[in-house]
mmCIF file of C-alpha atoms in Angstrom:
data_model
loop_
_atom_site.group_PDB
_atom_site.id
_atom_site.type_symbol
_atom_site.label_atom_id
_atom_site.label_comp_id
_atom_site.label_asym_id
_atom_site.label_seq_id
_atom_site.Cartn_x
_atom_site.Cartn_y
_atom_site.Cartn_z
ATOM 1 C CA MET L 2 98.488 121.973 88.404
ATOM 2 C CA ARG L 3 94.864 121.859 87.419
ATOM 3 C CA VAL L 4 93.061 121.114 84.223
ATOM 4 C CA VAL L 5 89.760 122.991 84.172
ATOM 5 C CA GLY L 6 86.857 122.805 81.795
ATOM 6 C CA ARG L 7 83.474 121.282 81.332
ATOM 7 C CA TRP L 8 82.347 118.342 79.290
ATOM 8 C CA THR L 9 81.637 118.962 75.634
ATOM 9 C CA ALA L 10 82.644 116.960 72.581
ATOM 10 C CA ALA L 11 86.136 118.493 72.796
ATOM 11 C CA ALA L 12 86.470 119.792 76.387
ATOM 12 C CA VAL L 13 88.133 118.383 79.495
ATOM 13 C CA LEU L 14 86.532 117.827 82.880
ATOM 14 C CA GLY L 15 87.836 119.851 85.831
ATOM 15 C CA LEU L 16 90.603 117.689 87.205
ATOM 16 C CA GLY L 17 92.915 118.705 90.091
ATOM 17 C CA PHE L 18 96.119 116.696 89.982
ATOM 18 C CA ALA L 19 97.728 118.653 92.810
ATOM 19 C CA ALA L 20 94.764 118.047 95.082
ATOM 20 C CA GLY L 21 94.907 114.337 94.359
ATOM 21 C CA CYS L 22 98.618 114.048 95.045
ATOM 22 C CA ASN L 23 98.426 115.937 98.317
ATOM 23 C CA GLN L 24 95.868 113.696 99.955
ATOM 24 C CA SER L 25 97.359 112.031 103.007
ATOM 25 C CA THR L 26 96.074 108.509 102.305
ATOM 26 C CA GLY L 27 98.166 106.020 100.391
ATOM 27 C CA VAL L 28 101.637 107.337 101.316
ATOM 28 C CA VAL L 29 101.261 107.632 105.095
ATOM 29 C CA GLU L 30 102.703 104.812 107.164
ATOM 30 C CA GLN L 31 101.542 105.049 110.777
ATOM 31 C CA HIS L 32 103.518 103.882 113.845
ATOM 32 C CA SER L 33 102.858 104.507 117.501
ATOM 33 C CA THR L 34 106.124 106.432 117.997
ATOM 34 C CA GLY L 35 108.661 108.316 115.944
ATOM 35 C CA ALA L 36 109.174 111.599 114.160
ATOM 36 C CA VAL L 37 107.339 112.764 111.046
ATOM 37 C CA ALA L 38 108.780 113.023 107.539
ATOM 38 C CA VAL L 39 107.279 115.424 104.999
ATOM 39 C CA ILE L 40 107.265 114.867 101.236
ATOM 40 C CA ASP L 41 106.097 117.116 98.409
ATOM 41 C CA LEU L 42 104.633 114.722 95.820
ATOM 42 C CA ASP L 43 103.685 117.546 93.460
ATOM 43 C CA ALA L 44 107.293 118.732 93.288
ATOM 44 C CA ILE L 45 108.488 115.193 92.603
ATOM 45 C CA ALA L 46 105.859 114.689 89.902
ATOM 46 C CA GLN L 47 106.916 117.947 88.249
ATOM 47 C CA ARG L 48 110.623 117.118 88.286
ATOM 48 C CA LEU L 49 110.044 113.613 86.917
ATOM 49 C CA GLY L 50 107.600 114.817 84.294
ATOM 50 C CA SER L 51 104.902 112.560 85.716
ATOM 51 C CA ASP L 52 102.451 115.436 86.123
ATOM 52 C CA LYS L 53 102.505 116.187 82.385
ATOM 53 C CA GLN L 54 102.240 112.511 81.505
ATOM 54 C CA ILE L 55 99.223 112.114 83.754
ATOM 55 C CA VAL L 56 97.513 115.143 82.220
ATOM 56 C CA ASP L 57 98.306 113.862 78.718
ATOM 57 C CA SER L 58 96.885 110.450 79.555
ATOM 58 C CA ILE L 59 93.691 112.023 80.913
ATOM 59 C CA ALA L 60 93.387 114.167 77.783
ATOM 60 C CA GLN L 61 93.799 111.121 75.548
ATOM 61 C CA ARG L 62 91.188 109.233 77.534
ATOM 62 C CA GLN L 63 88.792 112.168 77.304
ATOM 63 C CA SER L 64 89.330 112.495 73.562
ATOM 64 C CA SER L 65 88.549 108.824 73.015
ATOM 65 C CA LEU L 66 85.389 108.991 75.119
ATOM 66 C CA SER L 67 84.277 112.179 73.371
ATOM 67 C CA GLN L 68 84.685 110.534 69.971
ATOM 68 C CA GLN L 69 82.585 107.607 71.130
ATOM 69 C CA LEU L 70 79.839 110.035 72.142
ATOM 70 C CA VAL L 71 80.002 111.767 68.762
ATOM 71 C CA ASP L 72 79.809 108.430 66.944
ATOM 72 C CA LEU L 73 76.901 107.298 69.100
ATOM 73 C CA ALA L 74 74.950 110.518 68.423
ATOM 74 C CA LYS L 75 75.552 110.071 64.699
ATOM 75 C CA SER L 76 74.299 106.485 64.899
ATOM 76 C CA TYR L 77 71.110 107.610 66.655
ATOM 77 C CA ASN L 78 70.441 110.221 63.979
ATOM 78 C CA GLU L 79 70.882 107.620 61.244
ATOM 79 C CA GLN L 80 68.528 105.214 63.002
ATOM 80 C CA ILE L 81 65.864 107.876 63.366
ATOM 81 C CA ALA L 82 66.238 108.838 59.726
ATOM 82 C CA ASP L 83 65.732 105.198 58.697
ATOM 83 C CA LYS L 84 62.712 104.802 60.954
ATOM 84 C CA LYS L 85 61.106 107.904 59.472
ATOM 85 C CA LYS L 86 60.831 106.014 56.192
ATOM 86 C CA THR L 87 58.420 103.555 57.825
ATOM 87 C CA LEU L 88 55.931 106.283 58.756
ATOM 88 C CA GLY L 89 54.539 106.834 55.267
ATOM 89 C CA GLU L 90 50.962 105.815 56.136
ATOM 90 C CA THR L 91 50.696 107.840 59.342
ATOM 91 C CA THR L 92 49.373 111.378 59.519
ATOM 92 C CA PRO L 93 51.890 114.227 59.767
ATOM 93 C CA GLU L 94 50.788 114.831 63.353
ATOM 94 C CA GLN L 95 51.286 111.208 64.352
ATOM 95 C CA ALA L 96 54.630 111.073 62.576
ATOM 96 C CA GLU L 97 55.803 114.177 64.394
ATOM 97 C CA VAL L 98 54.848 112.712 67.767
ATOM 98 C CA THR L 99 56.574 109.407 66.980
ATOM 99 C CA VAL L 100 59.787 111.043 65.779
ATOM 100 C CA ALA L 101 59.830 113.303 68.847
ATOM 101 C CA SER L 102 59.525 110.229 71.048
ATOM 102 C CA TRP L 103 62.456 108.570 69.324
ATOM 103 C CA GLN L 104 64.555 111.721 69.644
ATOM 104 C CA LYS L 105 63.700 112.046 73.328
ATOM 105 C CA GLN L 106 64.794 108.474 73.971
ATOM 106 C CA ALA L 107 67.995 108.997 72.006
ATOM 107 C CA ASN L 108 68.809 112.128 74.020
ATOM 108 C CA ALA L 109 68.145 110.284 77.281
ATOM 109 C CA ASN L 110 70.499 107.500 76.217
ATOM 110 C CA LEU L 111 73.173 110.006 75.223
ATOM 111 C CA ASN L 112 72.931 111.756 78.590
ATOM 112 C CA LYS L 113 73.288 108.432 80.377
ATOM 113 C CA VAL L 114 76.353 107.524 78.329
ATOM 114 C CA LYS L 115 77.806 110.988 78.917
ATOM 115 C CA GLN L 116 77.543 110.494 82.689
ATOM 116 C CA GLN L 117 79.187 107.096 82.334
ATOM 117 C CA ALA L 118 82.042 108.657 80.363
ATOM 118 C CA GLU L 119 82.538 111.385 82.970
ATOM 119 C CA ALA L 120 82.712 108.758 85.735
ATOM 120 C CA ASP L 121 85.193 106.752 83.665
ATOM 121 C CA LEU L 122 87.435 109.787 83.237
ATOM 122 C CA LYS L 123 87.430 110.561 86.960
ATOM 123 C CA LYS L 124 88.238 106.943 87.757
ATOM 124 C CA HIS L 125 91.087 107.024 85.249
ATOM 125 C CA GLN L 126 92.524 110.133 86.919
ATOM 126 C CA ALA L 127 92.313 108.529 90.359
ATOM 127 C CA THR L 128 94.044 105.395 89.060
ATOM 128 C CA LEU L 129 96.931 107.378 87.569
ATOM 129 C CA ILE L 130 97.522 109.344 90.765
ATOM 130 C CA ALA L 131 97.262 106.239 92.948
ATOM 131 C CA GLN L 132 99.809 104.455 90.756
ATOM 132 C CA PHE L 133 102.224 107.389 90.938
ATOM 133 C CA ARG L 134 101.931 107.477 94.739
ATOM 134 C CA GLU L 135 102.566 103.734 95.002
ATOM 135 C CA GLN L 136 105.673 104.038 92.821
ATOM 136 C CA ILE L 137 107.127 106.713 95.102
ATOM 137 C CA LYS L 138 106.245 105.014 98.387
ATOM 138 C CA PRO L 139 109.117 102.480 98.637
ATOM 139 C CA VAL L 140 111.768 105.157 98.062
ATOM 140 C CA ALA L 141 110.070 107.562 100.478
ATOM 141 C CA ARG L 142 109.891 104.844 103.129
ATOM 142 C CA ARG L 143 113.559 103.966 102.692
ATOM 143 C CA VAL L 144 114.702 107.598 102.960
ATOM 144 C CA ALA L 145 112.503 108.223 106.003
ATOM 145 C CA GLN L 146 113.757 105.132 107.805
ATOM 146 C CA LYS L 147 117.355 106.136 107.088
ATOM 147 C CA ARG L 148 116.675 109.408 108.915
ATOM 148 C CA GLY L 149 114.897 107.649 111.773
ATOM 149 C CA LEU L 150 111.495 109.002 110.732
ATOM 150 C CA THR L 151 108.594 106.587 110.932
ATOM 151 C CA VAL L 152 105.578 108.558 109.728
ATOM 152 C CA ILE L 153 105.361 110.134 106.244
ATOM 153 C CA VAL L 154 102.881 112.889 105.413
ATOM 154 C CA THR L 155 102.458 114.865 102.213
ATOM 155 C CA ARG L 156 103.058 118.598 102.180
ATOM 156 C CA ASN L 157 99.848 120.577 102.455
ATOM 157 C CA ASP L 158 99.862 124.271 103.357
ATOM 158 C CA ASN L 159 96.392 123.936 104.865
ATOM 159 C CA VAL L 160 97.708 121.438 107.404
ATOM 160 C CA LEU L 161 101.431 122.103 107.904
ATOM 161 C CA TYR L 162 102.300 125.349 109.646
ATOM 162 C CA ASP L 163 106.065 124.842 109.720
ATOM 163 C CA VAL L 164 108.460 122.052 108.773
ATOM 164 C CA ALA L 165 111.977 121.578 110.101
ATOM 165 C CA PRO L 166 114.551 121.185 107.290
ATOM 166 C CA GLY L 167 115.491 117.713 108.474
ATOM 167 C CA ALA L 168 111.904 116.516 108.225
ATOM 168 C CA ASP L 169 111.490 117.280 104.511
ATOM 169 C CA ILE L 170 112.648 114.259 102.526
ATOM 170 C CA THR L 171 111.522 115.497 99.103
ATOM 171 C CA GLU L 172 114.952 116.236 97.640
ATOM 172 C CA GLU L 173 116.552 113.050 98.889
ATOM 173 C CA VAL L 174 113.689 110.947 97.535
ATOM 174 C CA LEU L 175 113.929 112.740 94.206
ATOM 175 C CA ASN L 176 117.709 112.270 94.063
ATOM 176 C CA ASP L 177 117.325 108.561 94.756
ATOM 177 C CA LEU L 178 114.759 108.253 91.976
ATOM 178 C CA LEU L 179 116.920 110.149 89.494
ATOM 179 C CA ALA L 180 120.022 108.159 90.486
ATOM 180 C CA ALA L 181 118.275 104.881 89.710
ATOM 181 C CA SER L 182 118.925 103.073 86.454
ATOM 182 C CA PRO L 183 117.411 104.688 83.315
ATOM 183 C CA VAL L 184 114.927 101.839 83.036
ATOM 184 C CA ALA L 185 113.819 102.216 86.637
ATOM 185 C CA SER L 186 113.568 106.006 86.323
ATOM 186 C CA ALA L 187 111.451 105.720 83.185
ATOM 187 C CA ALA L 188 109.151 103.206 84.842
ATOM 188 C CA THR L 189 108.746 105.445 87.874
ATOM 189 C CA ALA L 190 107.983 108.509 85.783
ATOM 190 C CA LYS L 191 105.569 106.776 83.419
ATOM 191 C CA PRO L 192 101.979 106.594 84.684
ATOM 192 C CA LEU L 193 99.384 104.071 83.653
ATOM 193 C CA GLN L 194 98.403 104.414 79.997
ATOM 194 C CA ALA L 195 95.111 102.543 79.740
ATOM 195 C CA ALA L 196 92.946 102.589 76.664
ATOM 196 C CA ALA L 197 89.538 104.159 77.012
ATOM 197 C CA ALA L 198 86.885 101.604 77.823
ATOM 198 C CA PRO L 199 84.123 101.245 75.244
ATOM 199 C CA ILE L 200 80.976 103.131 76.133
ATOM 200 C CA ASP L 201 78.361 100.765 77.497
ATOM 201 C CA ALA L 202 75.416 101.339 75.181
ATOM 202 C CA GLN L 203 72.363 99.196 74.458
ATOM 203 C CA PRO L 204 71.922 97.623 71.031
ATOM 204 C CA ALA L 205 70.988 100.212 68.447
ATOM 205 C CA ASP L 206 67.648 98.637 67.671
ATOM 206 C CA GLN L 207 66.586 99.095 71.299
ATOM 207 C CA GLN L 208 67.805 102.621 71.850
ATOM 208 C CA THR L 209 65.486 104.680 69.714
ATOM 209 C CA ARG L 210 62.226 102.800 70.039
#
């Protein structure tokens, strides 16, 4: 699953959930000996509904950050409009240069805040995926150990050429998760829902000088 787009006031950054889930770090437990277990985290996320919840959380975070950008741009425009009233004694040419300077500074600040928001959104995505992986790990470890398998890798067609049926623990892990108590299942399926952090902007009276 992949959410694709580019940043605008109402667009979503390109975010690859499947790519994040299929990284080998975070779920692999290395031992010197033993057979390998294979798990499909994307399939588990889909069955639990975690993939949709993660995408929804990212979309909510993006919407909040976008609104902050819109509000900040509006604030800059209001500040510039107020400052224009103080230019009554300057020549039209001087006033034009001054206003252009304020607008340039405002645009630079907006671009900086936009980059900060994009980084925040990517960090939020990484946090959600990492949390999902950590929630699955104990069950995956228990199922693997029950089968005598000591190393767990995630399914990745670019790496795995063939997998013996006994090595794939996806269904058993999923069954264990679904067989858990309703409270435990809901907690496993629910990713982190963090509020969007406020955009770090300088005081208004310093941003358009």
